XYZ file of C-alpha atoms in Angstrom:
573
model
C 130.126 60.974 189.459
C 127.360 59.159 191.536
C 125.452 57.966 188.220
C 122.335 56.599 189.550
C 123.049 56.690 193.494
C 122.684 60.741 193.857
C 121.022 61.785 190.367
C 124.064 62.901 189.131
C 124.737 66.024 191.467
C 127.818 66.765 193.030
C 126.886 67.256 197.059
C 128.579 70.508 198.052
C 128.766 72.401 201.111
C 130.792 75.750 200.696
C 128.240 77.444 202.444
C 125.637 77.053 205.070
C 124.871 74.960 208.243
C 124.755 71.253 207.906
C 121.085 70.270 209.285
C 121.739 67.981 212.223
C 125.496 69.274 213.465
C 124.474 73.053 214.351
C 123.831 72.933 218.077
C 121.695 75.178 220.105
C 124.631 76.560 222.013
C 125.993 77.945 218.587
C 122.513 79.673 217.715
C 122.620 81.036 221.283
C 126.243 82.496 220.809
C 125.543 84.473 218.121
C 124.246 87.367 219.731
C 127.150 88.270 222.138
C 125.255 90.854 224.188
C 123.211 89.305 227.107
C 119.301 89.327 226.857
C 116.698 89.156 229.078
C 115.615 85.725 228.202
C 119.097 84.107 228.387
C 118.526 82.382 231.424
C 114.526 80.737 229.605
C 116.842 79.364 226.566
C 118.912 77.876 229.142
C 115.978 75.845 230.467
C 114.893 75.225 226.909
C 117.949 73.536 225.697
C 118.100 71.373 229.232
C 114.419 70.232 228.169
C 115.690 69.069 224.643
C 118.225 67.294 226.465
C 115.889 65.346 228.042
C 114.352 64.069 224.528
C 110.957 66.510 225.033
C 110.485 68.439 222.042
C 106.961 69.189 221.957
C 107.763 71.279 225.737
C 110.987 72.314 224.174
C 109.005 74.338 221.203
C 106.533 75.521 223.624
C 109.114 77.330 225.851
C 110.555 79.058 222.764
C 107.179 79.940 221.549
C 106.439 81.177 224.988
C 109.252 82.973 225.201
C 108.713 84.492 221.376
C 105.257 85.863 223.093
C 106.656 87.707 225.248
C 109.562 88.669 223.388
C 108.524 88.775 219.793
C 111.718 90.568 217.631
C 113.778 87.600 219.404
C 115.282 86.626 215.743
C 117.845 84.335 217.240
C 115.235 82.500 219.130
C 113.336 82.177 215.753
C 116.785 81.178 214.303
C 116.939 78.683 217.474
C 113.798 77.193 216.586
C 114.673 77.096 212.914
C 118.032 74.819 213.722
C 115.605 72.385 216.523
C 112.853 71.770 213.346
C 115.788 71.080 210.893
C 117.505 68.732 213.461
C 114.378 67.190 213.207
C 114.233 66.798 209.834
C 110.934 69.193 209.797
C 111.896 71.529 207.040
C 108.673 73.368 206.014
C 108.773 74.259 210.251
C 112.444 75.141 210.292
C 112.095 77.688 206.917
C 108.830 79.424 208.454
C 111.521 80.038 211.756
C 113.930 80.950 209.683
C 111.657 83.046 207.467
C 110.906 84.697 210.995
C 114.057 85.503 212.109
C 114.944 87.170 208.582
C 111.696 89.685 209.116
C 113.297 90.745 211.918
C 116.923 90.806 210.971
C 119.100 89.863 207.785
C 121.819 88.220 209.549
C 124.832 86.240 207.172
C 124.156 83.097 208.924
C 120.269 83.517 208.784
C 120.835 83.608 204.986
C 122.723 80.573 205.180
C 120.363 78.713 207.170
C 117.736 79.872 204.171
C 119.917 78.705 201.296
C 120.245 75.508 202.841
C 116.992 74.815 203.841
C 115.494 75.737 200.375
C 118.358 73.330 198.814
C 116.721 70.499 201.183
C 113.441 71.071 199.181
C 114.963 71.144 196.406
C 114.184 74.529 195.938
C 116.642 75.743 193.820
C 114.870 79.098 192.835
C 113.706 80.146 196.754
C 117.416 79.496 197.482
C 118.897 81.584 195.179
C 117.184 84.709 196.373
C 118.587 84.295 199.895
C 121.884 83.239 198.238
C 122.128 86.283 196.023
C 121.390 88.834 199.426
C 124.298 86.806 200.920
C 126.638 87.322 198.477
C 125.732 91.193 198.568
C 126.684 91.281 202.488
C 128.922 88.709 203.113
C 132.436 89.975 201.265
C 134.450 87.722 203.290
C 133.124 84.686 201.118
C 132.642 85.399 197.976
C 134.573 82.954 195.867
C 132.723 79.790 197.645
C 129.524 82.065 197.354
C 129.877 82.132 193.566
C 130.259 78.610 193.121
C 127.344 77.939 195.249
C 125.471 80.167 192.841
C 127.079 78.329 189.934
C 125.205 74.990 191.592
C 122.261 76.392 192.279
C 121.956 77.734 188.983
C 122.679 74.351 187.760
C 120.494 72.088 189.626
C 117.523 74.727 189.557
C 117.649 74.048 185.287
C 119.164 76.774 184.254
C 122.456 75.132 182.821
C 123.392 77.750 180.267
C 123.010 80.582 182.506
C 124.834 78.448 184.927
C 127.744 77.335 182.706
C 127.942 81.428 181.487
C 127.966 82.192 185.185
C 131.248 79.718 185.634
C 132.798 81.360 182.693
C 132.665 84.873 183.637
C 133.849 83.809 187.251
C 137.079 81.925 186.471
C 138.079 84.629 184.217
C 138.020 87.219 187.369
C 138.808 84.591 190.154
C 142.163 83.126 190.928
C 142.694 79.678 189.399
C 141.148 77.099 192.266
C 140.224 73.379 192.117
C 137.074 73.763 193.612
C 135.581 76.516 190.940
C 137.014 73.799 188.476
C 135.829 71.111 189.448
C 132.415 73.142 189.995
C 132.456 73.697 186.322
C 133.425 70.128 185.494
C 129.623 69.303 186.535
C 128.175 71.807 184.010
C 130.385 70.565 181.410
C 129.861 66.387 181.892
C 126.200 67.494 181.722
C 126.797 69.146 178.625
C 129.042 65.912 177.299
C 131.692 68.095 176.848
C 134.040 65.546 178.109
C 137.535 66.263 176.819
C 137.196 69.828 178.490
C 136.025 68.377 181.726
C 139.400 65.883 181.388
C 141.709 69.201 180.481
C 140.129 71.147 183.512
C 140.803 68.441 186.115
C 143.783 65.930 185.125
C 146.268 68.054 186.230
C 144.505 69.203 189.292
C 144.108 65.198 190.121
C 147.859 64.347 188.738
C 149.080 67.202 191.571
C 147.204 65.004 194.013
C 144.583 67.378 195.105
C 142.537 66.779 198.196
C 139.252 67.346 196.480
C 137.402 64.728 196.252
C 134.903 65.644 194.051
C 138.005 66.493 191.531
C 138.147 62.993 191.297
C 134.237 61.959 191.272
C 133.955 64.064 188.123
C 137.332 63.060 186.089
C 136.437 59.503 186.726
C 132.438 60.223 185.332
C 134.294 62.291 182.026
C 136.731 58.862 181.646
C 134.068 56.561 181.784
C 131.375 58.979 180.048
C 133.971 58.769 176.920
C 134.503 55.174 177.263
C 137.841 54.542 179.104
C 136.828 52.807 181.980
C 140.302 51.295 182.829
C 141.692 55.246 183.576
C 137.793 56.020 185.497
C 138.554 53.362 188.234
C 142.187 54.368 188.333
C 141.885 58.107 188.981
C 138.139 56.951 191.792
C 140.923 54.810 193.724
C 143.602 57.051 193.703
C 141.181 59.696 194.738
C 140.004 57.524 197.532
C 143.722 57.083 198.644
C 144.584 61.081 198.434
C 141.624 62.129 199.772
C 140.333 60.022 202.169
C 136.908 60.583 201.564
C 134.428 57.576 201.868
C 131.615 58.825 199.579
C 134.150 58.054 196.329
C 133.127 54.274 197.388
C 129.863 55.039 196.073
C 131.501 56.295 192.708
C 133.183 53.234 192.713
C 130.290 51.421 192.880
C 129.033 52.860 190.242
C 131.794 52.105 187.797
C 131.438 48.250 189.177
C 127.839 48.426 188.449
C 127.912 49.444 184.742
C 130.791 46.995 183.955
C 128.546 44.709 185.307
C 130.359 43.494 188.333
C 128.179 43.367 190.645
C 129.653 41.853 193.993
C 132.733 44.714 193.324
C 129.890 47.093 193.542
C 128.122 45.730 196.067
C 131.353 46.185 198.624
C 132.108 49.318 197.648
C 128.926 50.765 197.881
C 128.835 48.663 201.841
C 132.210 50.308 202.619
C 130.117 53.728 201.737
C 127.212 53.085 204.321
C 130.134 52.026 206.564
C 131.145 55.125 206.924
C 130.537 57.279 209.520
C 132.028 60.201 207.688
C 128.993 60.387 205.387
C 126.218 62.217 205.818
C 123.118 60.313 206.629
C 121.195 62.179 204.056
C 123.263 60.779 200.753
C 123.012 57.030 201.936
C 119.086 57.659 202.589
C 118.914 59.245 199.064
C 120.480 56.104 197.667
C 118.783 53.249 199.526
C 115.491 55.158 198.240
C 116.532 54.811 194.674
C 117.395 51.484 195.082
C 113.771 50.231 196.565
C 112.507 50.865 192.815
C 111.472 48.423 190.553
C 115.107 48.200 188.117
C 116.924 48.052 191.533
C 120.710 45.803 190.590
C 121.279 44.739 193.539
C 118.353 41.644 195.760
C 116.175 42.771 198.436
C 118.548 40.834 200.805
C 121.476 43.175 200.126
C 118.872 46.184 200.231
C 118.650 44.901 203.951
C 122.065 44.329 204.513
C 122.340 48.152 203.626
C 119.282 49.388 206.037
C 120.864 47.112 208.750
C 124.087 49.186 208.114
C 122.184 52.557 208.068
C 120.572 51.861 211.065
C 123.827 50.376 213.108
C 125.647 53.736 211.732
C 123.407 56.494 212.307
C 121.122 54.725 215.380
C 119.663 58.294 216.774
C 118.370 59.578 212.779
C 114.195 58.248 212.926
C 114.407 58.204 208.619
C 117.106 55.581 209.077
C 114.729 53.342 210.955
C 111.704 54.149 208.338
C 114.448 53.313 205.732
C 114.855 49.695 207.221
C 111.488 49.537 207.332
C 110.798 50.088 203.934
C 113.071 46.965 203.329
C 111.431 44.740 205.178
C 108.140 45.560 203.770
C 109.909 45.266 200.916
C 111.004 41.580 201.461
C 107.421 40.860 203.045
C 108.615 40.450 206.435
C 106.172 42.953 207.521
C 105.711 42.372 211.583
C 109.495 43.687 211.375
C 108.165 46.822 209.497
C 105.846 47.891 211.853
C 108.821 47.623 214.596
C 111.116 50.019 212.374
C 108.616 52.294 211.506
C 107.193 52.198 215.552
C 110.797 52.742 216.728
C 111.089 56.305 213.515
C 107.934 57.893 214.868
C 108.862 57.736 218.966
C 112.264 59.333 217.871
C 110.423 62.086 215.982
C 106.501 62.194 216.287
C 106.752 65.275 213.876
C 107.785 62.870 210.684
C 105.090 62.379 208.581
C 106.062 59.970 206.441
C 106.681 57.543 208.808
C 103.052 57.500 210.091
C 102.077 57.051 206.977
C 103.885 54.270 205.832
C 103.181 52.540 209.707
C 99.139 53.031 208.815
C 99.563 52.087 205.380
C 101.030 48.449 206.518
C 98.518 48.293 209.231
C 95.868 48.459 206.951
C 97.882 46.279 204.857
C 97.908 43.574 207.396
C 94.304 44.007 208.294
C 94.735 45.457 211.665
C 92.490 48.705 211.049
C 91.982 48.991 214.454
C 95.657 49.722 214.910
C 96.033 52.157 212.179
C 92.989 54.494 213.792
C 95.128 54.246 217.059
C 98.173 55.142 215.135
C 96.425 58.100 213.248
C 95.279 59.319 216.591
C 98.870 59.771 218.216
C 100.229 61.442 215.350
C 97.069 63.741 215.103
C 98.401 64.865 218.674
C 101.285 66.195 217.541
C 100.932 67.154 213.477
C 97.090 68.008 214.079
C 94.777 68.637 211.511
C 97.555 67.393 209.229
C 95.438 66.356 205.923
C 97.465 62.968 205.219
C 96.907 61.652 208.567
C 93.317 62.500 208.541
C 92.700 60.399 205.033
C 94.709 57.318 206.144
C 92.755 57.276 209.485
C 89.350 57.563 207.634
C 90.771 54.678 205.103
C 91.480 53.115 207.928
C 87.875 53.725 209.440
C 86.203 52.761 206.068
C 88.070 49.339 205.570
C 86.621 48.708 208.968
C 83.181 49.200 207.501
C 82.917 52.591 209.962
C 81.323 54.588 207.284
C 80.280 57.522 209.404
C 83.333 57.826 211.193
C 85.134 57.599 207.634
C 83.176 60.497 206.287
C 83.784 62.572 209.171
C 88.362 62.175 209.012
C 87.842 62.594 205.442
C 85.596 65.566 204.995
C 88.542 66.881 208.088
C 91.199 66.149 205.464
C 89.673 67.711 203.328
C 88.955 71.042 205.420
C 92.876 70.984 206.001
C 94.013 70.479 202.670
C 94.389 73.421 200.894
C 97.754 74.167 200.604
C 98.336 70.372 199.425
C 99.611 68.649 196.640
C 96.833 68.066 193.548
C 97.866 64.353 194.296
C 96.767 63.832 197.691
C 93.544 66.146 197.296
C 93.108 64.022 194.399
C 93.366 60.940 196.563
C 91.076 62.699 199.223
C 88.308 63.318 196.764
C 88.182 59.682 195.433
C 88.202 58.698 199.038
C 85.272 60.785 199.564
C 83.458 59.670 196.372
C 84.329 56.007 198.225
C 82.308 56.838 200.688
C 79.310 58.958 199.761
C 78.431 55.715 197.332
C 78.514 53.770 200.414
C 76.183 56.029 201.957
C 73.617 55.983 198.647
C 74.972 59.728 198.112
C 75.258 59.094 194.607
C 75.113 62.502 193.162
C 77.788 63.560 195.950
C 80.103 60.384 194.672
C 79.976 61.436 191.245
C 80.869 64.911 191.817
C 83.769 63.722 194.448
C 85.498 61.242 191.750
C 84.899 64.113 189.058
C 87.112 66.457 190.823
C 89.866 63.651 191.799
C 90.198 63.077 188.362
C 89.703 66.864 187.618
C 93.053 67.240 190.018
C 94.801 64.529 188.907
C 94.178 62.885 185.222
C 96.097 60.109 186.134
C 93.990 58.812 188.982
C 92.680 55.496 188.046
C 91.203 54.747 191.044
C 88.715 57.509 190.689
C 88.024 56.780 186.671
C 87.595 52.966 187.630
C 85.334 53.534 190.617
C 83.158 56.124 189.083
C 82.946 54.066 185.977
C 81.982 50.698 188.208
C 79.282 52.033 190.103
C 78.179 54.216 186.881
C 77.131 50.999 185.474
C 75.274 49.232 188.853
C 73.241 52.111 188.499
C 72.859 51.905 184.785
C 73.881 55.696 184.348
C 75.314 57.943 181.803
C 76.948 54.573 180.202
C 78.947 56.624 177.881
C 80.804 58.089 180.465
C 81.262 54.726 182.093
C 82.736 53.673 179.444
C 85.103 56.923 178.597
C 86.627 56.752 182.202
C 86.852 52.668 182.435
C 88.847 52.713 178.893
C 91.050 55.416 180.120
C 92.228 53.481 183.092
C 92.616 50.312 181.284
C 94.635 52.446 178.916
C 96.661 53.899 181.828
C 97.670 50.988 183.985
C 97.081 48.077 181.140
C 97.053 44.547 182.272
C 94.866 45.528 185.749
C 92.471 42.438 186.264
C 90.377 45.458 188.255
C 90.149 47.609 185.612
C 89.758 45.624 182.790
C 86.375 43.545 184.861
C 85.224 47.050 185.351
C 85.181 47.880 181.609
C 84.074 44.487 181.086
C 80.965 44.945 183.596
C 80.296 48.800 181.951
C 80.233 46.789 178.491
C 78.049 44.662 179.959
C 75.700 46.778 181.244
C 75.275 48.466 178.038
C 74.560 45.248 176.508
C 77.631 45.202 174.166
C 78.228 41.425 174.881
C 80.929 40.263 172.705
C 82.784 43.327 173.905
C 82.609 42.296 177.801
C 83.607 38.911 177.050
C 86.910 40.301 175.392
C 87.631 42.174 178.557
C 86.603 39.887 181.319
C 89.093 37.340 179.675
C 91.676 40.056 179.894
C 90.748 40.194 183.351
C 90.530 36.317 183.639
C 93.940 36.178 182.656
C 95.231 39.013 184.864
C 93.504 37.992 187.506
C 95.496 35.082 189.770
C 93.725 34.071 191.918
C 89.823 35.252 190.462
C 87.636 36.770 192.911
C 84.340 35.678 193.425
C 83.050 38.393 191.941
C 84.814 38.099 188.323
C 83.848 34.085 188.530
C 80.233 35.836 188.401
C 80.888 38.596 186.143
C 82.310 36.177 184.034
C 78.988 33.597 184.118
C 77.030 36.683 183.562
C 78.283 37.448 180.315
C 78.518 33.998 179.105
C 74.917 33.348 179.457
C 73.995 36.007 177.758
C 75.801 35.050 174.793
C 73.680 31.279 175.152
C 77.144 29.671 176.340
C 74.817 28.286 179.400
C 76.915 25.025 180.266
C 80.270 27.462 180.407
C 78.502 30.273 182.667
C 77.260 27.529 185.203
C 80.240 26.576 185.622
C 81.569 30.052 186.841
C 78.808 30.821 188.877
C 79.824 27.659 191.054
C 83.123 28.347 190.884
C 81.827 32.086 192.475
C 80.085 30.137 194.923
C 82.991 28.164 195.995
C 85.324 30.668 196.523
C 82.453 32.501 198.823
C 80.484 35.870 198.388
C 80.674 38.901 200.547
C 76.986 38.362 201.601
C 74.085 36.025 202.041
C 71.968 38.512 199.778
C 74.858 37.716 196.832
C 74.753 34.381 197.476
C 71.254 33.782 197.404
C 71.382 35.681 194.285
C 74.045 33.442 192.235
C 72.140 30.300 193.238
C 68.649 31.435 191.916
C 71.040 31.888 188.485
C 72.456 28.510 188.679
C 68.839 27.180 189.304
C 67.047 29.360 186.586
C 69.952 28.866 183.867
C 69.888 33.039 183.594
C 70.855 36.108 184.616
C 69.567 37.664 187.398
C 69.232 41.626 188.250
């Protein structure tokens, strides 16, 4: 069922290799015939014993050099990178080993890895030349399909797919219960309940039978027979991740300690893959989240006690504690996910982000520089270290790990080139390259229309310089208009009206801003002193430019500034 906790997909795993649990030994074994490197991938697999990856890799590469139509030591590299949680590494090994030869388990490793990505269409293309050469598995082949189909959007060729199978294929709970997902997606619950009652009333061993039969019951508004048929499931079965159903069911009837124990006894358990309690406790850092931040940590503290040796459970406690401000703690987690695997991105990132969070920029460049030793070039590292460098005030350096990220960022999201570009505009205004600005925050927006960080900042300096106003004014409206209620954004359109002297206009916006605003910046104070005075509300706009004064400005130049307005009663340039 898994409403909200696993976006309503049933986690199956007919086929494949389950990332984490294949050893090295079994990628070894598959070729039975001894080769002439056996005794290299020997001393390979004693080096990842001793926790050295980065050595580890290098002896299979080395050994890949000399022996290049190795496939199983591709396939052995492949199983290392997904152990590690570094899928885009383990599917170029994997795509390597298939080159060479298309081996059933090779496939398997494909489909799998593709699934991790959420890949639903690359998957199916390995899954289909699996099913064509693996005869021994078809039936849990064909459901796999059925899933895939599903989950890659194709529902009705999916649900036609299911059809056509269970009138060929002999009568099974799993190809039921298979279809039971298709059919609760399609509401179709009184067919879901005829598929899988009786399979459940037999006492099946499925699980899942009872995930989805409990979803159709509550789905059609019986709740009373949902939780009946998740227990009993949870008593026949003996699987722990029908806790997490149960939660569920607690959840929307609005009992919310029930769920909260339930969905405990689920982290609990040490039968549950690591991966479906990470998906969860990411949904539940969002904004709508039922349960407090102090159960949230509860849950890391469980995810970390049960899976100690996994690096994302340590970035997931770390999140949490961010998350509830304690953010010393954070950088501990997060320091404790990257020295269990350097190779994780995301955990560098978040450990820079709260550097720079808690002012220590210093820290964050050292922290981009040991991850650039092993991910180098990586693009995302390169723009938090030249964040990092620019919050410093280390414009040069900046430039330079930007422009880098840049260089390396091809084959990136439009997001973070996005994010690059109005990092680079950032900077080239620092530097007075102000045509090189414009043209940086024109193609972040260009890449992403919904970066308002770009449309504000181009928009804000637009109007300092007293240029192409219009346009100012285009891009600060759209990112009022985007993230409303942003004291930033709205002084910015304020300050654009300004400088275009429509007066009345800025006043409407920098009380907007004003209000948004808690506690105002020096800065608005000012703004706001400069527009009332030139409306003649003198008396009012003193009294903001000493309130600017008192809170402190950036600069002696800026203050000198705001007290030749106080003592001249006007606006100053």
């Amino acid at each position: 069922m898994r409403l909200n906790f696993l976006d309503k997909r049933v986690v199956l795993s007919f086929v494949g290799f389950l990332f984490g649990t294949v050893s090295l030994v079994q990628a070894q074994s598959v070729e039975k015939k001894s080769k002439p490197y056996d005794a290299r991938l020997k001393n390979v697999q004693e080096i990842l014993k001793q926790g050295k990856i980065g050595p580890g890799v290098d002896s299979l590469d080395a050994i890949l050099a000399d022996y290049p139509k190795a496939d199983e030591i591709y396939f052995t590299k492949a199983i290392l990178f997904a152990q590690m949680r570094n899928q885009d590494a383990a599917i170029d090994a994997i795509k390597a080993a298939l080159e060479i030869q298309q081996k059933p388990e090779y496939l398997s490793f494909a489909v799998d890895a593709f699934k991790s990505k959420n890949d639903a269409d690359s998957a199916l293309i390995y899954l289909d030349k699996l099913i064509n050469i693996d005869e021994n598995n078809t039936a849990s082949l064909k459901r796999e399909r059925i899933m895939l189909l599903f989950n890659g959007g194709y529902k009705d060729i999916a649900l036609e797919y299911f059809l056509k199978t269970k009138e060929i294929e002999t009568p099974s709970d799993t190809l039921d219960m298979v279809g039971s997902v298709l059919l609760n997606d399609a509401g179709d619950y009184n067919a879901v309940i005829g598929l899988l009652k009786p399979w459940a009333d037999k006492g099946t061993k499925l699980a899942q039978v009872y995930g989805q039969l409990a979803q159709a019951y509550n789905l059609s508004k019986n709740s009373k027979l949902a939780l009946e048929y998740i227990n009993k499931g949870i008593q026949t079965s003996q699987e722990d991740f029908l806790y997490f159903d149960l939660a569920d069911l607690y959840r929307i009837d609005k009992k919310s300690k029930l769920s909260f124990d339930a969905l405990k006894k689920g982290f609990q358990s040490k039968k549950i893959d690591f991966g479906d309690k990470n998906r969860i406790i990411m949904t539940l850092l969002g904004p709508k989240s039922p349960y407090s931040n102090a159960q949230l940590l509860e849950l890391a503290n469980i995810l970390v006690e049960v899976h100690p040796r996994i690096a994302e459970s340590h970035m997931a406690k770390g999140q949490v504690l961010w998350l509830n401000e304690d953010k010393t703690a954070a950088q501990s987690s997060l320091a404790v996910a990257v020295s269990m695997n350097p190779y994780q991105i995301d955990a560098w990132r978040m450990l820079m982000s709260l550097d720079m969070d808690k002012g220590e920029f210093d820290q964050a460049i050292a922290h981009g520089g040991e991850a650039l030793h092993y991910v180098a070039n990586n693009s995302t590292i390169l723009y938090f270290t030249s964040m990092a460098y620019l919050m410093k005030k280390d414009t040069e350096n900046s430039r330079k790990f930007m422009e880098a990220a840049l260089n390396n960022a091809q084959d990136e999201t439009p997001f973070l080139q996005a994010n690059i570009y109005g990092g680079l505009g950032d900077i080239y205004n620092t530097l007075k390259m102000y045509k090189e600005s414009d043209a940086a925050y024109m193609e972040a927006i260009r890449l992403d229309s919904t970066n308002v960080t770009a449309m504000n900042n181009l928009a804000y300096y637009l109007s300092l310089r007293k240029e192409r106003l219009d346009e100012a004014t285009k891009y600060a409206a759209m990112a009022t208009k985007l993230q409303p209620n942003n004291g930033t954004f709205e002084d910015t359109y304020a300050w654009v009206l300004f400088a275009d002297g429509k007066y009345e206009d800025a006043l409407v916006w920098i009380q907007k801003a004003m209000k948004n605003t808690n506690p105002p910046t020096a800065v608005l104070l000012e703004h706001y002193g400069d527009i009332l005075v030139k409306l003649g509300k003198t008396g009012e706009a003193l009294k903001q430019w000493n309130l600017a004064l008192e809170k402190g400005l950036d600069s002696d130049e800026s203050k000198q500034k705001i007290k030749k307005k106080i003592e001249t009663k006007s606006y100053v340039e």
